[in-house]
């Protein structure tokens, strides 16, 4: 896969792209050409004037007179041609920049020279008034998540079966979907939640819910992530819902991931934070020991996730524990690592989402970046 500096264009016209139809092109200063007169018009004008005066018995009495007239025509030509093109630099408010490119090995997101710009997501998120500009905003991390989430919801169409993600970023997307349903802008939506918490949130918003038993194929899933590498591989599950998230998002046609720029890493585990593994409670210490030994050469440390001052084990919606793995360096081949983890008896699932994301929307201080596979 290679980088491309082409802005993503909605191929089907229904919003299934980085930006909606309301997007504005913001590729830099615009040049507006105002055709006043043809470039040869001033000289032609003088020649006509000479002919006119000649017909009126006007005669050039000397060579100096002729040269004077010729100089005047050239001066008039210059003045007209200098006003022929008006270059107007339009100082529009700073836009949310959306770049589309394919990820490349060992490299992070880089800005592209062409942008599709839109402030729609920021306005709909309630962070920007029509009379304001993004340069006037001081965006918090949660603001960035909200902008990314609202942008992701532009992919949603009436009649879809949706995978509803879990976490602080996905919460904004679920809120937005609920609002659009109440407004009548979305209809016949069916949601499949990825956690008990999201299930409760969706019910409170009036989103009709179902499950994979009734809808084994999901049209679109929107969820956050804890890490995104240059290949759009993910770490998820620091919120504890990795198993249900992987089940739902593994069954979807399109998986849109929404993150802020702090989640971008050079390799899985590169943030120094946890890569979670869900395990059964029975003999969890034995399982944790095997996991740590499996990645010992990468400086792996395995820890049971706990809660509160009493350090009680965190229990997932499925009644399992979570072992958090911390790596000091890249673990290399992710698919091989995945297979090795899943072969350990007692492991239920891990938090590496390999080759699952189809689109990643990254919100940063300079705008939105949309990456597609």
PDB file of N, CA and C in Angstrom, residues 73-171:
ATOM      1  N   UNK A  73      -0.063  54.295 -26.281  1.00  0.00           N
ATOM      2  CA  UNK A  73      -0.833  53.051 -26.500  1.00  0.00           C
ATOM      3  C   UNK A  73      -0.281  51.896 -25.689  1.00  0.00           C
ATOM      4  N   UNK A  74       1.077  51.817 -25.641  1.00  0.00           N
ATOM      5  CA  UNK A  74       1.689  50.754 -24.852  1.00  0.00           C
ATOM      6  C   UNK A  74       1.388  50.917 -23.372  1.00  0.00           C
ATOM      7  N   UNK A  75       1.404  52.161 -22.901  1.00  0.00           N
ATOM      8  CA  UNK A  75       1.090  52.425 -21.486  1.00  0.00           C
ATOM      9  C   UNK A  75      -0.337  52.017 -21.158  1.00  0.00           C
ATOM     10  N   UNK A  76      -1.257  52.365 -22.063  1.00  0.00           N
ATOM     11  CA  UNK A  76      -2.672  51.998 -21.852  1.00  0.00           C
ATOM     12  C   UNK A  76      -2.811  50.479 -21.852  1.00  0.00           C
ATOM     13  N   UNK A  77      -2.077  49.800 -22.788  1.00  0.00           N
ATOM     14  CA  UNK A  77      -2.130  48.332 -22.847  1.00  0.00           C
ATOM     15  C   UNK A  77      -1.663  47.704 -21.553  1.00  0.00           C
ATOM     16  N   UNK A  78      -0.570  48.240 -20.984  1.00  0.00           N
ATOM     17  CA  UNK A  78      -0.043  47.720 -19.720  1.00  0.00           C
ATOM     18  C   UNK A  78      -1.039  47.879 -18.588  1.00  0.00           C
ATOM     19  N   UNK A  79      -1.657  49.065 -18.528  1.00  0.00           N
ATOM     20  CA  UNK A  79      -2.621  49.332 -17.442  1.00  0.00           C
ATOM     21  C   UNK A  79      -3.818  48.397 -17.534  1.00  0.00           C
ATOM     22  N   UNK A  80      -4.320  48.163 -18.753  1.00  0.00           N
ATOM     23  CA  UNK A  80      -5.453  47.262 -18.909  1.00  0.00           C
ATOM     24  C   UNK A  80      -5.075  45.829 -18.572  1.00  0.00           C
ATOM     25  N   UNK A  81      -3.909  45.383 -19.062  1.00  0.00           N
ATOM     26  CA  UNK A  81      -3.513  43.991 -18.813  1.00  0.00           C
ATOM     27  C   UNK A  81      -3.217  43.747 -17.348  1.00  0.00           C
ATOM     28  N   UNK A  82      -2.761  44.755 -16.616  1.00  0.00           N
ATOM     29  CA  UNK A  82      -2.465  44.586 -15.189  1.00  0.00           C
ATOM     30  C   UNK A  82      -3.716  44.407 -14.373  1.00  0.00           C
ATOM     31  N   UNK A  83      -4.845  44.867 -14.917  1.00  0.00           N
ATOM     32  CA  UNK A  83      -6.125  44.693 -14.208  1.00  0.00           C
ATOM     33  C   UNK A  83      -6.933  43.545 -14.778  1.00  0.00           C
ATOM     34  N   UNK A  84      -6.319  42.869 -15.765  1.00  0.00           N
ATOM     35  CA  UNK A  84      -7.053  41.790 -16.427  1.00  0.00           C
ATOM     36  C   UNK A  84      -7.367  40.621 -15.505  1.00  0.00           C
ATOM     37  N   UNK A  85      -6.380  40.304 -14.645  1.00  0.00           N
ATOM     38  CA  UNK A  85      -6.554  39.183 -13.708  1.00  0.00           C
ATOM     39  C   UNK A  85      -6.527  39.693 -12.288  1.00  0.00           C
ATOM     40  N   UNK A  86      -7.563  39.412 -11.566  1.00  0.00           N
ATOM     41  CA  UNK A  86      -7.625  39.794 -10.155  1.00  0.00           C
ATOM     42  C   UNK A  86      -7.386  38.563  -9.322  1.00  0.00           C
ATOM     43  N   UNK A  87      -6.228  38.538  -8.619  1.00  0.00           N
ATOM     44  CA  UNK A  87      -5.914  37.404  -7.742  1.00  0.00           C
ATOM     45  C   UNK A  87      -6.413  37.724  -6.362  1.00  0.00           C
ATOM     46  N   UNK A  88      -7.397  36.983  -5.950  1.00  0.00           N
ATOM     47  CA  UNK A  88      -8.008  37.278  -4.661  1.00  0.00           C
ATOM     48  C   UNK A  88      -7.750  36.140  -3.711  1.00  0.00           C
ATOM     49  N   UNK A  89      -6.998  36.378  -2.642  1.00  0.00           N
ATOM     50  CA  UNK A  89      -6.751  35.360  -1.616  1.00  0.00           C
ATOM     51  C   UNK A  89      -7.911  35.388  -0.640  1.00  0.00           C
ATOM     52  N   UNK A  90      -8.662  34.330  -0.648  1.00  0.00           N
ATOM     53  CA  UNK A  90      -9.865  34.279   0.186  1.00  0.00           C
ATOM     54  C   UNK A  90      -9.487  33.765   1.550  1.00  0.00           C
ATOM     55  N   UNK A  91      -9.617  34.585   2.570  1.00  0.00           N
ATOM     56  CA  UNK A  91      -9.220  34.184   3.921  1.00  0.00           C
ATOM     57  C   UNK A  91     -10.419  33.615   4.645  1.00  0.00           C
ATOM     58  N   UNK A  92     -10.741  32.366   4.320  1.00  0.00           N
ATOM     59  CA  UNK A  92     -11.842  31.685   4.985  1.00  0.00           C
ATOM     60  C   UNK A  92     -11.402  31.229   6.358  1.00  0.00           C
ATOM     61  N   UNK A  93     -12.357  30.977   7.261  1.00  0.00           N
ATOM     62  CA  UNK A  93     -11.998  30.435   8.580  1.00  0.00           C
ATOM     63  C   UNK A  93     -11.288  29.110   8.412  1.00  0.00           C
ATOM     64  N   UNK A  94     -10.384  28.765   9.314  1.00  0.00           N
ATOM     65  CA  UNK A  94      -9.685  27.468   9.228  1.00  0.00           C
ATOM     66  C   UNK A  94     -10.684  26.329   9.182  1.00  0.00           C
ATOM     67  N   UNK A  95     -10.408  25.346   8.340  1.00  0.00           N
ATOM     68  CA  UNK A  95     -11.333  24.227   8.159  1.00  0.00           C
ATOM     69  C   UNK A  95     -10.848  22.981   8.876  1.00  0.00           C
ATOM     70  N   UNK A  96     -11.752  22.032   9.017  1.00  0.00           N
ATOM     71  CA  UNK A  96     -11.365  20.685   9.428  1.00  0.00           C
ATOM     72  C   UNK A  96     -10.810  20.003   8.193  1.00  0.00           C
ATOM     73  N   UNK A  97      -9.532  19.674   8.205  1.00  0.00           N
ATOM     74  CA  UNK A  97      -8.902  19.099   7.030  1.00  0.00           C
ATOM     75  C   UNK A  97      -9.057  17.589   7.041  1.00  0.00           C
ATOM     76  N   UNK A  98      -9.409  17.051   5.899  1.00  0.00           N
ATOM     77  CA  UNK A  98      -9.593  15.620   5.785  1.00  0.00           C
ATOM     78  C   UNK A  98      -8.658  15.097   4.714  1.00  0.00           C
ATOM     79  N   UNK A  99      -7.724  14.246   5.100  1.00  0.00           N
ATOM     80  CA  UNK A  99      -6.795  13.680   4.156  1.00  0.00           C
ATOM     81  C   UNK A  99      -7.132  12.200   3.996  1.00  0.00           C
ATOM     82  N   UNK A 100      -7.005  11.709   2.802  1.00  0.00           N
ATOM     83  CA  UNK A 100      -7.219  10.288   2.578  1.00  0.00           C
ATOM     84  C   UNK A 100      -5.974   9.671   1.979  1.00  0.00           C
ATOM     85  N   UNK A 101      -5.484   8.630   2.619  1.00  0.00           N
ATOM     86  CA  UNK A 101      -4.340   7.924   2.073  1.00  0.00           C
ATOM     87  C   UNK A 101      -4.279   6.540   2.639  1.00  0.00           C
ATOM     88  N   UNK A 102      -3.557   5.690   1.965  1.00  0.00           N
ATOM     89  CA  UNK A 102      -3.365   4.330   2.444  1.00  0.00           C
ATOM     90  C   UNK A 102      -2.140   4.299   3.332  1.00  0.00           C
ATOM     91  N   UNK A 103      -2.161   3.509   4.398  1.00  0.00           N
ATOM     92  CA  UNK A 103      -1.029   3.448   5.302  1.00  0.00           C
ATOM     93  C   UNK A 103       0.176   2.785   4.655  1.00  0.00           C
ATOM     94  N   UNK A 104       1.343   3.153   5.095  1.00  0.00           N
ATOM     95  CA  UNK A 104       2.581   2.627   4.565  1.00  0.00           C
ATOM     96  C   UNK A 104       3.411   2.069   5.706  1.00  0.00           C
ATOM     97  N   UNK A 105       4.181   1.022   5.478  1.00  0.00           N
ATOM     98  CA  UNK A 105       4.960   0.424   6.561  1.00  0.00           C
ATOM     99  C   UNK A 105       5.865   1.423   7.261  1.00  0.00           C
ATOM    100  N   UNK A 106       5.897   1.313   8.609  1.00  0.00           N
ATOM    101  CA  UNK A 106       6.812   2.092   9.443  1.00  0.00           C
ATOM    102  C   UNK A 106       6.668   3.590   9.252  1.00  0.00           C
ATOM    103  N   UNK A 107       5.472   4.061   9.020  1.00  0.00           N
ATOM    104  CA  UNK A 107       5.276   5.499   8.880  1.00  0.00           C
ATOM    105  C   UNK A 107       3.916   5.862   9.430  1.00  0.00           C
ATOM    106  N   UNK A 108       3.813   7.100   9.873  1.00  0.00           N
ATOM    107  CA  UNK A 108       2.582   7.557  10.485  1.00  0.00           C
ATOM    108  C   UNK A 108       1.810   8.423   9.494  1.00  0.00           C
ATOM    109  N   UNK A 109       0.677   8.924   9.964  1.00  0.00           N
ATOM    110  CA  UNK A 109      -0.132   9.787   9.126  1.00  0.00           C
ATOM    111  C   UNK A 109       0.643  11.041   8.777  1.00  0.00           C
ATOM    112  N   UNK A 110       0.631  11.411   7.494  1.00  0.00           N
ATOM    113  CA  UNK A 110       1.293  12.633   7.073  1.00  0.00           C
ATOM    114  C   UNK A 110       0.282  13.499   6.352  1.00  0.00           C
ATOM    115  N   UNK A 111       0.428  14.821   6.421  1.00  0.00           N
ATOM    116  CA  UNK A 111      -0.529  15.696   5.745  1.00  0.00           C
ATOM    117  C   UNK A 111      -0.371  15.599   4.238  1.00  0.00           C
ATOM    118  N   UNK A 112      -1.475  15.714   3.529  1.00  0.00           N
ATOM    119  CA  UNK A 112      -1.460  15.687   2.084  1.00  0.00           C
ATOM    120  C   UNK A 112      -1.719  17.089   1.547  1.00  0.00           C
ATOM    121  N   UNK A 113      -1.258  17.409   0.345  1.00  0.00           N
ATOM    122  CA  UNK A 113      -1.388  18.766  -0.166  1.00  0.00           C
ATOM    123  C   UNK A 113      -2.792  19.146  -0.569  1.00  0.00           C
ATOM    124  N   UNK A 114      -3.696  18.189  -0.739  1.00  0.00           N
ATOM    125  CA  UNK A 114      -5.057  18.520  -1.140  1.00  0.00           C
ATOM    126  C   UNK A 114      -6.020  18.132  -0.027  1.00  0.00           C
ATOM    127  N   UNK A 115      -6.952  19.008   0.274  1.00  0.00           N
ATOM    128  CA  UNK A 115      -7.880  18.778   1.371  1.00  0.00           C
ATOM    129  C   UNK A 115      -9.310  18.877   0.891  1.00  0.00           C
ATOM    130  N   UNK A 116     -10.174  18.076   1.505  1.00  0.00           N
ATOM    131  CA  UNK A 116     -11.608  18.326   1.446  1.00  0.00           C
ATOM    132  C   UNK A 116     -11.964  18.861   2.818  1.00  0.00           C
ATOM    133  N   UNK A 117     -12.417  20.095   2.885  1.00  0.00           N
ATOM    134  CA  UNK A 117     -12.556  20.753   4.172  1.00  0.00           C
ATOM    135  C   UNK A 117     -14.017  20.956   4.528  1.00  0.00           C
ATOM    136  N   UNK A 118     -14.340  20.753   5.782  1.00  0.00           N
ATOM    137  CA  UNK A 118     -15.698  20.944   6.251  1.00  0.00           C
ATOM    138  C   UNK A 118     -15.701  21.220   7.737  1.00  0.00           C
ATOM    139  N   UNK A 119     -16.517  22.166   8.155  1.00  0.00           N
ATOM    140  CA  UNK A 119     -16.688  22.448   9.578  1.00  0.00           C
ATOM    141  C   UNK A 119     -18.013  21.881  10.067  1.00  0.00           C
ATOM    142  N   UNK A 120     -18.648  21.071   9.217  1.00  0.00           N
ATOM    143  CA  UNK A 120     -19.966  20.544   9.539  1.00  0.00           C
ATOM    144  C   UNK A 120     -19.960  19.743  10.827  1.00  0.00           C
ATOM    145  N   UNK A 121     -18.979  18.837  10.954  1.00  0.00           N
ATOM    146  CA  UNK A 121     -18.939  17.978  12.142  1.00  0.00           C
ATOM    147  C   UNK A 121     -18.789  18.802  13.405  1.00  0.00           C
ATOM    148  N   UNK A 122     -17.935  19.842  13.363  1.00  0.00           N
ATOM    149  CA  UNK A 122     -17.727  20.683  14.537  1.00  0.00           C
ATOM    150  C   UNK A 122     -18.993  21.456  14.889  1.00  0.00           C
ATOM    151  N   UNK A 123     -19.705  21.952  13.868  1.00  0.00           N
ATOM    152  CA  UNK A 123     -20.943  22.704  14.123  1.00  0.00           C
ATOM    153  C   UNK A 123     -22.022  21.794  14.693  1.00  0.00           C
ATOM    154  N   UNK A 124     -22.168  20.588  14.108  1.00  0.00           N
ATOM    155  CA  UNK A 124     -23.200  19.677  14.583  1.00  0.00           C
ATOM    156  C   UNK A 124     -22.888  19.160  15.978  1.00  0.00           C
ATOM    157  N   UNK A 125     -21.608  19.142  16.322  1.00  0.00           N
ATOM    158  CA  UNK A 125     -21.215  18.703  17.659  1.00  0.00           C
ATOM    159  C   UNK A 125     -21.435  19.797  18.697  1.00  0.00           C
ATOM    160  N   UNK A 126     -21.867  20.980  18.237  1.00  0.00           N
ATOM    161  CA  UNK A 126     -22.127  22.078  19.155  1.00  0.00           C
ATOM    162  C   UNK A 126     -20.874  22.787  19.614  1.00  0.00           C
ATOM    163  N   UNK A 127     -19.769  22.593  18.891  1.00  0.00           N
ATOM    164  CA  UNK A 127     -18.497  23.202  19.287  1.00  0.00           C
ATOM    165  C   UNK A 127     -18.180  24.456  18.485  1.00  0.00           C
ATOM    166  N   UNK A 128     -18.978  24.722  17.432  1.00  0.00           N
ATOM    167  CA  UNK A 128     -18.680  25.838  16.557  1.00  0.00           C
ATOM    168  C   UNK A 128     -19.974  26.480  16.082  1.00  0.00           C
ATOM    169  N   UNK A 129     -20.081  27.784  16.272  1.00  0.00           N
ATOM    170  CA  UNK A 129     -21.217  28.530  15.784  1.00  0.00           C
ATOM    171  C   UNK A 129     -20.964  28.953  14.347  1.00  0.00           C
ATOM    172  N   UNK A 130     -22.037  29.168  13.550  1.00  0.00           N
ATOM    173  CA  UNK A 130     -21.835  29.564  12.168  1.00  0.00           C
ATOM    174  C   UNK A 130     -21.006  30.835  12.012  1.00  0.00           C
ATOM    175  N   UNK A 131     -21.073  31.720  13.009  1.00  0.00           N
ATOM    176  CA  UNK A 131     -20.346  32.984  12.929  1.00  0.00           C
ATOM    177  C   UNK A 131     -18.929  32.883  13.477  1.00  0.00           C
ATOM    178  N   UNK A 132     -18.549  31.690  13.934  1.00  0.00           N
ATOM    179  CA  UNK A 132     -17.231  31.504  14.545  1.00  0.00           C
ATOM    180  C   UNK A 132     -16.321  30.737  13.617  1.00  0.00           C
ATOM    181  N   UNK A 133     -15.072  30.607  14.015  1.00  0.00           N
ATOM    182  CA  UNK A 133     -14.116  29.803  13.257  1.00  0.00           C
ATOM    183  C   UNK A 133     -13.381  28.895  14.216  1.00  0.00           C
ATOM    184  N   UNK A 134     -12.810  27.821  13.665  1.00  0.00           N
ATOM    185  CA  UNK A 134     -12.110  26.850  14.497  1.00  0.00           C
ATOM    186  C   UNK A 134     -10.907  27.453  15.193  1.00  0.00           C
ATOM    187  N   UNK A 135     -10.353  28.538  14.606  1.00  0.00           N
ATOM    188  CA  UNK A 135      -9.189  29.161  15.221  1.00  0.00           C
ATOM    189  C   UNK A 135      -9.531  29.818  16.547  1.00  0.00           C
ATOM    190  N   UNK A 136     -10.838  30.051  16.773  1.00  0.00           N
ATOM    191  CA  UNK A 136     -11.266  30.677  18.016  1.00  0.00           C
ATOM    192  C   UNK A 136     -11.527  29.646  19.111  1.00  0.00           C
ATOM    193  N   UNK A 137     -11.431  28.360  18.753  1.00  0.00           N
ATOM    194  CA  UNK A 137     -11.745  27.315  19.707  1.00  0.00           C
ATOM    195  C   UNK A 137     -10.497  26.793  20.404  1.00  0.00           C
ATOM    196  N   UNK A 138     -10.667  26.416  21.649  1.00  0.00           N
ATOM    197  CA  UNK A 138      -9.654  25.653  22.364  1.00  0.00           C
ATOM    198  C   UNK A 138     -10.268  24.291  22.605  1.00  0.00           C
ATOM    199  N   UNK A 139      -9.848  23.311  21.813  1.00  0.00           N
ATOM    200  CA  UNK A 139     -10.483  21.999  21.826  1.00  0.00           C
ATOM    201  C   UNK A 139      -9.850  21.085  22.857  1.00  0.00           C
ATOM    202  N   UNK A 140     -10.690  20.474  23.674  1.00  0.00           N
ATOM    203  CA  UNK A 140     -10.225  19.463  24.621  1.00  0.00           C
ATOM    204  C   UNK A 140     -10.153  18.122  23.901  1.00  0.00           C
ATOM    205  N   UNK A 141      -9.584  17.127  24.565  1.00  0.00           N
ATOM    206  CA  UNK A 141      -9.519  15.798  23.973  1.00  0.00           C
ATOM    207  C   UNK A 141     -10.920  15.250  23.722  1.00  0.00           C
ATOM    208  N   UNK A 142     -11.852  15.525  24.633  1.00  0.00           N
ATOM    209  CA  UNK A 142     -13.213  15.048  24.448  1.00  0.00           C
ATOM    210  C   UNK A 142     -13.885  15.756  23.275  1.00  0.00           C
ATOM    211  N   UNK A 143     -13.559  17.034  23.053  1.00  0.00           N
ATOM    212  CA  UNK A 143     -14.091  17.756  21.898  1.00  0.00           C
ATOM    213  C   UNK A 143     -13.638  17.095  20.602  1.00  0.00           C
ATOM    214  N   UNK A 144     -12.370  16.713  20.554  1.00  0.00           N
ATOM    215  CA  UNK A 144     -11.835  16.058  19.363  1.00  0.00           C
ATOM    216  C   UNK A 144     -12.535  14.725  19.120  1.00  0.00           C
ATOM    217  N   UNK A 145     -12.776  13.986  20.194  1.00  0.00           N
ATOM    218  CA  UNK A 145     -13.488  12.710  20.065  1.00  0.00           C
ATOM    219  C   UNK A 145     -14.899  12.936  19.518  1.00  0.00           C
ATOM    220  N   UNK A 146     -15.530  13.994  19.997  1.00  0.00           N
ATOM    221  CA  UNK A 146     -16.903  14.272  19.577  1.00  0.00           C
ATOM    222  C   UNK A 146     -16.962  14.637  18.095  1.00  0.00           C
ATOM    223  N   UNK A 147     -16.018  15.440  17.640  1.00  0.00           N
ATOM    224  CA  UNK A 147     -15.966  15.807  16.221  1.00  0.00           C
ATOM    225  C   UNK A 147     -15.765  14.566  15.358  1.00  0.00           C
ATOM    226  N   UNK A 148     -14.843  13.697  15.760  1.00  0.00           N
ATOM    227  CA  UNK A 148     -14.598  12.459  15.010  1.00  0.00           C
ATOM    228  C   UNK A 148     -15.836  11.575  14.993  1.00  0.00           C
ATOM    229  N   UNK A 149     -16.517  11.485  16.129  1.00  0.00           N
ATOM    230  CA  UNK A 149     -17.717  10.646  16.225  1.00  0.00           C
ATOM    231  C   UNK A 149     -18.826  11.162  15.315  1.00  0.00           C
ATOM    232  N   UNK A 150     -19.025  12.471  15.320  1.00  0.00           N
ATOM    233  CA  UNK A 150     -20.070  13.048  14.470  1.00  0.00           C
ATOM    234  C   UNK A 150     -19.746  12.852  13.005  1.00  0.00           C
ATOM    235  N   UNK A 151     -18.464  12.927  12.672  1.00  0.00           N
ATOM    236  CA  UNK A 151     -18.069  12.674  11.297  1.00  0.00           C
ATOM    237  C   UNK A 151     -18.369  11.231  10.904  1.00  0.00           C
ATOM    238  N   UNK A 152     -18.116  10.304  11.805  1.00  0.00           N
ATOM    239  CA  UNK A 152     -18.350   8.884  11.518  1.00  0.00           C
ATOM    240  C   UNK A 152     -19.826   8.601  11.277  1.00  0.00           C
ATOM    241  N   UNK A 153     -20.693   9.298  11.983  1.00  0.00           N
ATOM    242  CA  UNK A 153     -22.136   9.057  11.851  1.00  0.00           C
ATOM    243  C   UNK A 153     -22.634   9.474  10.466  1.00  0.00           C
ATOM    244  N   UNK A 154     -21.863  10.274   9.741  1.00  0.00           N
ATOM    245  CA  UNK A 154     -22.241  10.625   8.377  1.00  0.00           C
ATOM    246  C   UNK A 154     -22.261   9.396   7.456  1.00  0.00           C
ATOM    247  N   UNK A 155     -21.632   8.312   7.889  1.00  0.00           N
ATOM    248  CA  UNK A 155     -21.656   7.074   7.120  1.00  0.00           C
ATOM    249  C   UNK A 155     -22.968   6.313   7.304  1.00  0.00           C
ATOM    250  N   UNK A 156     -23.730   6.661   8.319  1.00  0.00           N
ATOM    251  CA  UNK A 156     -24.947   5.911   8.651  1.00  0.00           C
ATOM    252  C   UNK A 156     -26.076   6.296   7.705  1.00  0.00           C
ATOM    253  N   UNK A 157     -26.815   5.295   7.238  1.00  0.00           N
ATOM    254  CA  UNK A 157     -27.975   5.495   6.384  1.00  0.00           C
ATOM    255  C   UNK A 157     -29.180   4.785   6.985  1.00  0.00           C
ATOM    256  N   UNK A 158     -30.338   5.301   6.657  1.00  0.00           N
ATOM    257  CA  UNK A 158     -31.584   4.687   7.121  1.00  0.00           C
ATOM    258  C   UNK A 158     -31.647   3.233   6.659  1.00  0.00           C
ATOM    259  N   UNK A 159     -32.196   2.378   7.530  1.00  0.00           N
ATOM    260  CA  UNK A 159     -32.365   0.973   7.210  1.00  0.00           C
ATOM    261  C   UNK A 159     -31.174   0.099   7.548  1.00  0.00           C
ATOM    262  N   UNK A 160     -30.121   0.691   8.102  1.00  0.00           N
ATOM    263  CA  UNK A 160     -28.912  -0.072   8.414  1.00  0.00           C
ATOM    264  C   UNK A 160     -29.021  -0.833   9.731  1.00  0.00           C
ATOM    265  N   UNK A 161     -28.289  -1.942   9.784  1.00  0.00           N
ATOM    266  CA  UNK A 161     -28.025  -2.631  11.040  1.00  0.00           C
ATOM    267  C   UNK A 161     -26.662  -2.133  11.503  1.00  0.00           C
ATOM    268  N   UNK A 162     -26.612  -1.540  12.705  1.00  0.00           N
ATOM    269  CA  UNK A 162     -25.411  -0.867  13.183  1.00  0.00           C
ATOM    270  C   UNK A 162     -24.801  -1.558  14.391  1.00  0.00           C
ATOM    271  N   UNK A 163     -23.491  -1.701  14.369  1.00  0.00           N
ATOM    272  CA  UNK A 163     -22.771  -2.122  15.555  1.00  0.00           C
ATOM    273  C   UNK A 163     -22.456  -0.892  16.385  1.00  0.00           C
ATOM    274  N   UNK A 164     -22.920  -0.865  17.619  1.00  0.00           N
ATOM    275  CA  UNK A 164     -22.756   0.298  18.491  1.00  0.00           C
ATOM    276  C   UNK A 164     -21.598   0.051  19.453  1.00  0.00           C
ATOM    277  N   UNK A 165     -20.535   0.827  19.292  1.00  0.00           N
ATOM    278  CA  UNK A 165     -19.324   0.622  20.068  1.00  0.00           C
ATOM    279  C   UNK A 165     -19.444   1.051  21.509  1.00  0.00           C
ATOM    280  N   UNK A 166     -18.363   0.824  22.238  1.00  0.00           N
ATOM    281  CA  UNK A 166     -18.306   1.123  23.669  1.00  0.00           C
ATOM    282  C   UNK A 166     -17.104   2.008  23.958  1.00  0.00           C
ATOM    283  N   UNK A 167     -17.278   2.948  24.880  1.00  0.00           N
ATOM    284  CA  UNK A 167     -16.169   3.806  25.263  1.00  0.00           C
ATOM    285  C   UNK A 167     -16.535   5.271  25.149  1.00  0.00           C
ATOM    286  N   UNK A 168     -15.626   6.132  25.593  1.00  0.00           N
ATOM    287  CA  UNK A 168     -15.902   7.564  25.647  1.00  0.00           C
ATOM    288  C   UNK A 168     -16.098   8.181  24.265  1.00  0.00           C
ATOM    289  N   UNK A 169     -15.412   7.661  23.254  1.00  0.00           N
ATOM    290  CA  UNK A 169     -15.564   8.194  21.904  1.00  0.00           C
ATOM    291  C   UNK A 169     -16.821   7.646  21.246  1.00  0.00           C
ATOM    292  N   UNK A 170     -17.027   6.342  21.348  1.00  0.00           N
ATOM    293  CA  UNK A 170     -18.204   5.719  20.742  1.00  0.00           C
ATOM    294  C   UNK A 170     -19.498   6.255  21.356  1.00  0.00           C
ATOM    295  N   UNK A 171     -19.446   6.676  22.607  1.00  0.00           N
ATOM    296  CA  UNK A 171     -20.637   7.219  23.268  1.00  0.00           C
ATOM    297  C   UNK A 171     -21.191   8.416  22.500  1.00  0.00           C
TER     298      UNK A 171
END
